[in-house]
Short mmCIF file of N, CA, C and O in Angstrom, two decimals:
data_model
loop_
_atom_site.label_atom_id
_atom_site.label_comp_id
_atom_site.label_asym_id
_atom_site.label_seq_id
_atom_site.Cartn_x
_atom_site.Cartn_y
_atom_site.Cartn_z
N UNK A 1 -0.53 -1.37 -17.03
CA UNK A 1 -1.45 -1.72 -15.98
C UNK A 1 -2.86 -1.71 -16.56
O UNK A 1 -3.24 -0.81 -17.28
N UNK A 2 -3.64 -2.70 -16.21
CA UNK A 2 -4.99 -2.83 -16.75
C UNK A 2 -5.86 -1.67 -16.28
O UNK A 2 -5.74 -1.20 -15.15
N UNK A 3 -6.76 -1.21 -17.17
CA UNK A 3 -7.66 -0.12 -16.83
C UNK A 3 -8.49 -0.43 -15.59
O UNK A 3 -8.78 0.45 -14.78
N UNK A 4 -8.90 -1.69 -15.42
CA UNK A 4 -9.71 -2.07 -14.26
C UNK A 4 -8.94 -1.87 -12.96
O UNK A 4 -9.50 -1.42 -11.96
N UNK A 5 -7.66 -2.17 -12.97
CA UNK A 5 -6.84 -2.00 -11.77
C UNK A 5 -6.70 -0.51 -11.44
O UNK A 5 -6.86 -0.10 -10.30
N UNK A 6 -6.41 0.30 -12.46
CA UNK A 6 -6.28 1.74 -12.24
C UNK A 6 -7.59 2.31 -11.70
O UNK A 6 -7.60 3.06 -10.72
N UNK A 7 -8.69 1.95 -12.30
CA UNK A 7 -10.00 2.43 -11.83
C UNK A 7 -10.25 2.01 -10.39
O UNK A 7 -10.70 2.79 -9.57
N UNK A 8 -9.93 0.78 -10.07
CA UNK A 8 -10.18 0.27 -8.73
C UNK A 8 -9.34 1.02 -7.70
O UNK A 8 -9.85 1.44 -6.67
N UNK A 9 -8.08 1.22 -7.99
CA UNK A 9 -7.20 1.93 -7.05
C UNK A 9 -7.66 3.36 -6.86
O UNK A 9 -7.72 3.86 -5.74
N UNK A 10 -7.97 4.05 -7.94
CA UNK A 10 -8.35 5.46 -7.85
C UNK A 10 -9.69 5.67 -7.17
O UNK A 10 -9.95 6.73 -6.63
N UNK A 11 -10.55 4.67 -7.16
CA UNK A 11 -11.88 4.85 -6.57
C UNK A 11 -11.91 4.54 -5.08
O UNK A 11 -12.91 4.74 -4.44
N UNK A 12 -10.82 4.07 -4.53
CA UNK A 12 -10.78 3.68 -3.12
C UNK A 12 -9.98 4.69 -2.31
O UNK A 12 -8.95 5.18 -2.74
N UNK A 13 -10.44 4.98 -1.11
CA UNK A 13 -9.68 5.79 -0.18
C UNK A 13 -8.96 4.83 0.75
O UNK A 13 -9.58 4.19 1.59
N UNK A 14 -7.67 4.66 0.56
CA UNK A 14 -6.94 3.66 1.33
C UNK A 14 -5.97 4.26 2.34
O UNK A 14 -5.49 3.56 3.21
N UNK A 15 -5.67 5.55 2.25
CA UNK A 15 -4.73 6.15 3.19
C UNK A 15 -5.12 7.60 3.47
O UNK A 15 -5.61 8.31 2.60
N UNK A 16 -4.88 8.00 4.71
CA UNK A 16 -5.08 9.39 5.12
C UNK A 16 -3.74 9.91 5.62
O UNK A 16 -3.07 9.26 6.42
N UNK A 17 -3.34 11.07 5.12
CA UNK A 17 -2.06 11.68 5.48
C UNK A 17 -2.33 12.92 6.31
O UNK A 17 -3.16 13.75 5.93
N UNK A 18 -1.62 13.05 7.41
CA UNK A 18 -1.78 14.20 8.30
C UNK A 18 -0.42 14.78 8.63
O UNK A 18 0.49 14.04 9.03
N UNK A 19 -0.27 16.08 8.44
CA UNK A 19 0.98 16.76 8.82
C UNK A 19 0.75 17.42 10.17
O UNK A 19 -0.22 18.16 10.35
N UNK A 20 1.66 17.15 11.09
CA UNK A 20 1.58 17.71 12.43
C UNK A 20 2.81 18.57 12.69
O UNK A 20 3.91 18.23 12.28
N UNK A 21 2.59 19.69 13.40
CA UNK A 21 3.69 20.59 13.73
C UNK A 21 3.80 20.69 15.25
O UNK A 21 2.81 20.92 15.93
N UNK A 22 5.02 20.51 15.75
CA UNK A 22 5.28 20.62 17.17
C UNK A 22 5.22 22.10 17.56
O UNK A 22 5.92 22.93 16.96
N UNK A 23 4.41 22.44 18.56
CA UNK A 23 4.31 23.84 19.00
C UNK A 23 5.60 24.34 19.61
O UNK A 23 5.94 25.52 19.49
N UNK A 24 6.34 23.44 20.23
CA UNK A 24 7.56 23.84 20.93
C UNK A 24 8.73 24.02 19.97
O UNK A 24 9.48 25.00 20.06
N UNK A 25 8.93 23.07 19.04
CA UNK A 25 10.10 23.10 18.15
C UNK A 25 9.79 23.58 16.74
O UNK A 25 10.71 23.85 15.97
N UNK A 26 8.53 23.62 16.38
CA UNK A 26 8.08 24.00 15.04
C UNK A 26 8.43 22.95 13.98
O UNK A 26 8.30 23.19 12.80
N UNK A 27 8.92 21.77 14.41
CA UNK A 27 9.24 20.69 13.47
C UNK A 27 7.97 20.00 13.02
O UNK A 27 7.00 19.90 13.77
N UNK A 28 8.00 19.50 11.79
CA UNK A 28 6.86 18.81 11.21
C UNK A 28 7.09 17.30 11.22
O UNK A 28 8.24 16.85 11.13
N UNK A 29 6.00 16.56 11.28
CA UNK A 29 6.01 15.11 11.10
C UNK A 29 4.77 14.76 10.30
O UNK A 29 3.71 15.38 10.47
N UNK A 30 4.90 13.81 9.41
CA UNK A 30 3.75 13.34 8.65
C UNK A 30 3.38 11.95 9.14
O UNK A 30 4.24 11.08 9.26
N UNK A 31 2.11 11.78 9.42
CA UNK A 31 1.58 10.49 9.86
C UNK A 31 0.57 10.03 8.82
O UNK A 31 -0.34 10.79 8.46
N UNK A 32 0.75 8.81 8.34
CA UNK A 32 -0.20 8.25 7.37
C UNK A 32 -0.82 7.00 7.98
O UNK A 32 -0.15 6.22 8.65
N UNK A 33 -2.11 6.85 7.75
CA UNK A 33 -2.84 5.68 8.22
C UNK A 33 -3.44 5.00 6.99
O UNK A 33 -4.21 5.62 6.25
N UNK A 34 -3.07 3.75 6.77
CA UNK A 34 -3.52 3.01 5.60
C UNK A 34 -4.49 1.90 6.00
O UNK A 34 -4.36 1.32 7.07
N UNK A 35 -5.46 1.66 5.16
CA UNK A 35 -6.30 0.47 5.28
C UNK A 35 -6.32 -0.17 3.90
O UNK A 35 -7.14 0.15 3.05
N UNK A 36 -5.39 -1.09 3.72
CA UNK A 36 -5.24 -1.74 2.42
C UNK A 36 -6.37 -2.74 2.19
O UNK A 36 -6.97 -3.26 3.13
N UNK A 37 -6.62 -3.00 0.94
CA UNK A 37 -7.67 -3.92 0.52
C UNK A 37 -7.44 -5.31 1.11
O UNK A 37 -6.33 -5.81 1.13
N UNK A 38 -8.51 -5.90 1.63
CA UNK A 38 -8.42 -7.27 2.13
C UNK A 38 -8.86 -8.22 1.03
O UNK A 38 -8.08 -8.94 0.46
N UNK A 39 -10.12 -8.23 0.68
CA UNK A 39 -10.63 -9.05 -0.41
C UNK A 39 -10.26 -10.51 -0.33
O UNK A 39 -10.04 -11.16 -1.35
N UNK A 40 -10.13 -11.04 0.89
CA UNK A 40 -9.79 -12.44 1.11
C UNK A 40 -8.50 -12.83 0.39
O UNK A 40 -8.33 -13.95 -0.06
N UNK A 41 -7.58 -11.88 0.28
CA UNK A 41 -6.27 -12.08 -0.33
C UNK A 41 -6.36 -12.49 -1.80
O UNK A 41 -5.43 -13.06 -2.35
N UNK A 42 -7.46 -12.17 -2.47
CA UNK A 42 -7.64 -12.53 -3.88
C UNK A 42 -7.10 -11.46 -4.82
O UNK A 42 -6.95 -11.71 -6.00
N UNK A 43 -6.86 -10.26 -4.31
CA UNK A 43 -6.40 -9.15 -5.16
C UNK A 43 -5.08 -8.62 -4.61
O UNK A 43 -4.92 -7.44 -4.36
N UNK A 44 -4.15 -9.52 -4.42
CA UNK A 44 -2.88 -9.17 -3.78
C UNK A 44 -2.11 -8.13 -4.57
O UNK A 44 -1.45 -7.27 -3.99
N UNK A 45 -2.21 -8.15 -5.90
CA UNK A 45 -1.49 -7.16 -6.70
C UNK A 45 -1.98 -5.76 -6.38
O UNK A 45 -1.19 -4.83 -6.28
N UNK A 46 -3.28 -5.60 -6.18
CA UNK A 46 -3.83 -4.28 -5.85
C UNK A 46 -3.39 -3.87 -4.46
O UNK A 46 -3.00 -2.73 -4.23
N UNK A 47 -3.44 -4.79 -3.51
CA UNK A 47 -3.00 -4.50 -2.14
C UNK A 47 -1.55 -4.04 -2.13
O UNK A 47 -1.20 -3.06 -1.47
N UNK A 48 -0.70 -4.72 -2.88
CA UNK A 48 0.72 -4.35 -2.96
C UNK A 48 0.86 -2.95 -3.56
O UNK A 48 1.65 -2.13 -3.06
N UNK A 49 0.12 -2.65 -4.60
CA UNK A 49 0.19 -1.32 -5.21
C UNK A 49 -0.29 -0.25 -4.24
O UNK A 49 0.28 0.84 -4.19
N UNK A 50 -1.33 -0.54 -3.46
CA UNK A 50 -1.82 0.44 -2.48
C UNK A 50 -0.75 0.73 -1.43
O UNK A 50 -0.52 1.89 -1.08
N UNK A 51 -0.10 -0.31 -0.94
CA UNK A 51 0.94 -0.13 0.07
C UNK A 51 2.12 0.64 -0.52
O UNK A 51 2.62 1.59 0.09
N UNK A 52 2.56 0.25 -1.70
CA UNK A 52 3.70 0.92 -2.34
C UNK A 52 3.39 2.38 -2.63
O UNK A 52 4.25 3.26 -2.44
N UNK A 53 2.18 2.68 -3.07
CA UNK A 53 1.79 4.06 -3.37
C UNK A 53 1.76 4.90 -2.10
O UNK A 53 2.22 6.04 -2.09
N UNK A 54 1.23 4.35 -1.01
CA UNK A 54 1.20 5.08 0.26
C UNK A 54 2.62 5.39 0.73
O UNK A 54 2.90 6.51 1.16
N UNK A 55 3.51 4.42 0.61
CA UNK A 55 4.91 4.64 1.02
C UNK A 55 5.56 5.69 0.13
O UNK A 55 6.26 6.59 0.63
N UNK A 56 5.32 5.61 -1.16
CA UNK A 56 5.91 6.60 -2.09
C UNK A 56 5.45 8.01 -1.75
O UNK A 56 6.24 8.94 -1.66
N UNK A 57 4.15 8.17 -1.53
CA UNK A 57 3.62 9.50 -1.21
C UNK A 57 4.15 10.00 0.13
O UNK A 57 4.47 11.17 0.28
N UNK A 58 4.25 9.11 1.09
CA UNK A 58 4.72 9.49 2.43
C UNK A 58 6.18 9.91 2.41
O UNK A 58 6.57 10.85 3.09
N UNK A 59 6.98 9.27 1.61
CA UNK A 59 8.42 9.55 1.58
C UNK A 59 8.79 10.65 0.59
O UNK A 59 9.98 10.95 0.44
N UNK A 60 7.82 11.25 -0.07
CA UNK A 60 8.10 12.33 -1.02
C UNK A 60 8.34 13.67 -0.34
O UNK A 60 8.60 14.66 -1.01
N UNK A 61 8.24 13.73 0.98
CA UNK A 61 8.44 14.98 1.70
C UNK A 61 9.92 15.35 1.79
O UNK A 61 10.79 14.64 1.27
N UNK A 62 10.20 16.43 2.50
CA UNK A 62 11.60 16.84 2.69
C UNK A 62 12.41 15.72 3.35
O UNK A 62 11.89 14.98 4.18
N UNK A 63 13.69 15.63 3.00
CA UNK A 63 14.55 14.55 3.50
C UNK A 63 14.66 14.52 5.01
O UNK A 63 14.78 13.46 5.61
N UNK A 64 14.62 15.67 5.65
CA UNK A 64 14.81 15.71 7.09
C UNK A 64 13.49 15.63 7.88
O UNK A 64 13.50 15.74 9.09
N UNK A 65 12.38 15.46 7.19
CA UNK A 65 11.09 15.42 7.87
C UNK A 65 10.73 13.98 8.23
O UNK A 65 10.65 13.12 7.35
N UNK A 66 10.51 13.70 9.51
CA UNK A 66 10.16 12.33 9.90
C UNK A 66 8.74 11.97 9.47
O UNK A 66 7.90 12.85 9.24
N UNK A 67 8.50 10.68 9.39
CA UNK A 67 7.17 10.21 9.03
C UNK A 67 6.89 8.88 9.71
O UNK A 67 7.81 8.16 10.10
N UNK A 68 5.60 8.58 9.84
CA UNK A 68 5.14 7.33 10.43
C UNK A 68 4.05 6.78 9.53
O UNK A 68 3.15 7.51 9.12
N UNK A 69 4.15 5.50 9.22
CA UNK A 69 3.10 4.83 8.47
C UNK A 69 2.51 3.75 9.38
O UNK A 69 3.23 2.88 9.86
N UNK A 70 1.22 3.83 9.60
CA UNK A 70 0.55 2.84 10.45
C UNK A 70 -0.76 2.45 9.78
O UNK A 70 -1.14 3.01 8.76
N UNK A 71 -1.43 1.47 10.36
CA UNK A 71 -2.73 1.10 9.83
C UNK A 71 -2.92 -0.39 9.70
O UNK A 71 -2.21 -1.19 10.30
N UNK A 72 -3.86 -0.75 8.86
CA UNK A 72 -4.22 -2.15 8.62
C UNK A 72 -3.77 -2.51 7.21
O UNK A 72 -4.39 -2.13 6.23
N UNK A 73 -2.65 -3.22 7.13
CA UNK A 73 -2.08 -3.58 5.84
C UNK A 73 -2.70 -4.86 5.28
O UNK A 73 -2.49 -5.19 4.12
N UNK A 74 -3.43 -5.59 6.09
CA UNK A 74 -4.03 -6.86 5.68
C UNK A 74 -3.00 -7.80 5.07
O UNK A 74 -3.21 -8.39 4.01
N UNK A 75 -1.88 -7.95 5.75
CA UNK A 75 -0.78 -8.78 5.27
C UNK A 75 -0.18 -9.58 6.42
O UNK A 75 -0.11 -9.09 7.55
N UNK A 76 0.27 -10.78 6.11
CA UNK A 76 1.08 -11.56 7.03
C UNK A 76 2.54 -11.33 6.64
O UNK A 76 2.84 -10.82 5.55
N UNK A 77 3.46 -11.75 7.50
CA UNK A 77 4.88 -11.46 7.25
C UNK A 77 5.44 -12.17 6.02
O UNK A 77 6.48 -11.78 5.51
N UNK A 78 4.75 -13.18 5.51
CA UNK A 78 5.25 -13.88 4.33
C UNK A 78 4.57 -13.42 3.04
O UNK A 78 4.73 -14.04 2.00
N UNK A 79 3.83 -12.32 3.09
CA UNK A 79 3.08 -11.83 1.93
C UNK A 79 3.82 -10.69 1.24
O UNK A 79 4.59 -9.95 1.87
N UNK A 80 3.58 -10.51 -0.07
CA UNK A 80 4.30 -9.49 -0.84
C UNK A 80 4.13 -8.06 -0.32
O UNK A 80 5.09 -7.29 -0.33
N UNK A 81 2.95 -7.69 0.14
CA UNK A 81 2.74 -6.33 0.65
C UNK A 81 3.59 -6.03 1.86
O UNK A 81 4.11 -4.92 2.03
N UNK A 82 3.75 -7.02 2.72
CA UNK A 82 4.61 -6.87 3.89
C UNK A 82 6.06 -6.66 3.44
O UNK A 82 6.76 -5.80 3.97
N UNK A 83 6.48 -7.40 2.43
CA UNK A 83 7.86 -7.29 1.95
C UNK A 83 8.11 -5.93 1.30
O UNK A 83 9.19 -5.36 1.44
N UNK A 84 7.11 -5.39 0.60
CA UNK A 84 7.25 -4.05 0.03
C UNK A 84 7.41 -3.03 1.14
O UNK A 84 8.27 -2.15 1.08
N UNK A 85 6.59 -3.14 2.19
CA UNK A 85 6.68 -2.19 3.30
C UNK A 85 8.02 -2.32 4.02
O UNK A 85 8.61 -1.32 4.44
N UNK A 86 8.52 -3.53 4.16
CA UNK A 86 9.76 -3.76 4.89
C UNK A 86 11.00 -3.41 4.06
O UNK A 86 11.94 -2.81 4.56
N UNK A 87 11.01 -3.80 2.78
CA UNK A 87 12.21 -3.70 1.95
C UNK A 87 12.16 -2.62 0.88
O UNK A 87 13.16 -2.35 0.24
N UNK A 88 10.98 -2.10 0.60
CA UNK A 88 10.85 -1.08 -0.44
C UNK A 88 10.75 -1.63 -1.84
O UNK A 88 10.60 -0.88 -2.80
N UNK A 89 10.82 -2.94 -1.98
CA UNK A 89 10.75 -3.57 -3.30
C UNK A 89 10.39 -5.04 -3.13
O UNK A 89 10.31 -5.54 -2.01
N UNK A 90 10.17 -5.70 -4.24
CA UNK A 90 9.91 -7.14 -4.24
C UNK A 90 11.04 -7.86 -4.97
O UNK A 90 11.60 -7.34 -5.93
N UNK A 91 11.34 -9.06 -4.53
CA UNK A 91 12.28 -9.90 -5.26
C UNK A 91 11.57 -10.42 -6.52
O UNK A 91 10.34 -10.33 -6.64
N UNK A 92 12.33 -10.99 -7.42
CA UNK A 92 11.72 -11.57 -8.63
C UNK A 92 10.73 -12.68 -8.26
O UNK A 92 9.68 -12.80 -8.86
N UNK A 93 11.07 -13.49 -7.26
CA UNK A 93 10.16 -14.56 -6.82
C UNK A 93 8.87 -13.99 -6.25
O UNK A 93 7.79 -14.53 -6.48
N UNK A 94 8.97 -12.90 -5.50
CA UNK A 94 7.77 -12.27 -4.94
C UNK A 94 6.91 -11.66 -6.06
O UNK A 94 5.69 -11.75 -6.02
N UNK A 95 7.56 -11.07 -7.05
CA UNK A 95 6.80 -10.53 -8.19
C UNK A 95 6.08 -11.67 -8.91
O UNK A 95 4.92 -11.54 -9.29
N UNK A 96 6.77 -12.76 -9.09
CA UNK A 96 6.17 -13.93 -9.75
C UNK A 96 5.00 -14.47 -8.94
O UNK A 96 4.00 -14.91 -9.50
N UNK A 97 5.11 -14.41 -7.61
CA UNK A 97 4.03 -14.93 -6.77
C UNK A 97 2.73 -14.14 -6.95
O UNK A 97 1.64 -14.68 -6.74
N UNK A 98 2.84 -12.89 -7.35
CA UNK A 98 1.63 -12.09 -7.58
C UNK A 98 0.81 -12.63 -8.75
O UNK A 98 -0.38 -12.40 -8.84
N UNK A 99 1.44 -13.35 -9.64
CA UNK A 99 0.74 -13.89 -10.81
C UNK A 99 -0.20 -15.03 -10.46
O UNK A 99 -1.05 -15.40 -11.24
N UNK A 100 -0.04 -15.63 -9.27
CA UNK A 100 -0.91 -16.74 -8.89
C UNK A 100 -2.23 -16.27 -8.30
O UNK A 100 -3.17 -17.04 -8.18
N UNK A 101 -2.30 -14.98 -7.92
CA UNK A 101 -3.54 -14.45 -7.37
C UNK A 101 -4.49 -14.10 -8.51
O UNK A 101 -4.06 -13.70 -9.59
N UNK A 102 -5.81 -14.21 -8.28
CA UNK A 102 -6.78 -13.84 -9.32
C UNK A 102 -6.63 -12.37 -9.71
O UNK A 102 -6.22 -11.56 -8.90
N UNK A 103 -6.98 -12.06 -10.92
CA UNK A 103 -6.91 -10.69 -11.41
C UNK A 103 -8.28 -10.04 -11.34
O UNK A 103 -9.30 -10.70 -11.17
N UNK A 104 -8.33 -8.73 -11.54
CA UNK A 104 -9.57 -7.98 -11.45
C UNK A 104 -10.07 -7.66 -12.85
O UNK A 104 -9.32 -7.21 -13.69
N UNK A 105 -11.36 -7.89 -13.08
CA UNK A 105 -11.97 -7.56 -14.37
C UNK A 105 -12.59 -6.17 -14.29
O UNK A 105 -12.64 -5.56 -13.22
N UNK A 106 -13.05 -5.67 -15.42
CA UNK A 106 -13.63 -4.32 -15.47
C UNK A 106 -14.83 -4.17 -14.54
O UNK A 106 -15.10 -3.07 -14.04
N UNK A 107 -15.56 -5.26 -14.28
CA UNK A 107 -16.72 -5.16 -13.38
C UNK A 107 -16.31 -5.40 -11.93
O UNK A 107 -17.16 -5.58 -11.06
N UNK A 108 -14.99 -5.34 -11.64
CA UNK A 108 -14.42 -5.46 -10.31
C UNK A 108 -14.66 -6.80 -9.64
O UNK A 108 -14.73 -6.89 -8.43
N UNK A 109 -14.79 -7.83 -10.42
CA UNK A 109 -14.92 -9.17 -9.86
C UNK A 109 -13.65 -9.94 -10.15
O UNK A 109 -13.02 -9.78 -11.19
N UNK A 110 -13.25 -10.77 -9.22
CA UNK A 110 -12.04 -11.57 -9.41
C UNK A 110 -12.31 -12.69 -10.39
O UNK A 110 -13.39 -13.26 -10.44
N UNK A 111 -11.31 -12.98 -11.17
CA UNK A 111 -11.37 -14.12 -12.08
C UNK A 111 -10.10 -14.93 -11.88
O UNK A 111 -9.06 -14.40 -11.50
N UNK A 112 -10.16 -16.21 -12.13
CA UNK A 112 -8.98 -17.05 -11.96
C UNK A 112 -8.17 -17.05 -13.24
O UNK A 112 -8.66 -16.97 -14.30
#
């Protein structure tokens, strides 16, 4: 992964995770709220990584602990980030489609 992409992801706050405990049952639930990068859909690879990372972190809890992921994914149903959220992975065609989006340079500007 390019250093610029890693730097960009690490410098952004894209999700907030909150653990809630029921006073009556003492059961826990984790709620995450994501606001994925929009960037006029020019940095789709970063948006997909943000969504996948939020899902990975959210599902790393105990197996029996419920969780909810909500927020602004900045995706339509035919976009790769939506497919990652729905299916947990991308098909080879969806991975290939990420190559058509502009990439990010070290100065955080898109290039074609």
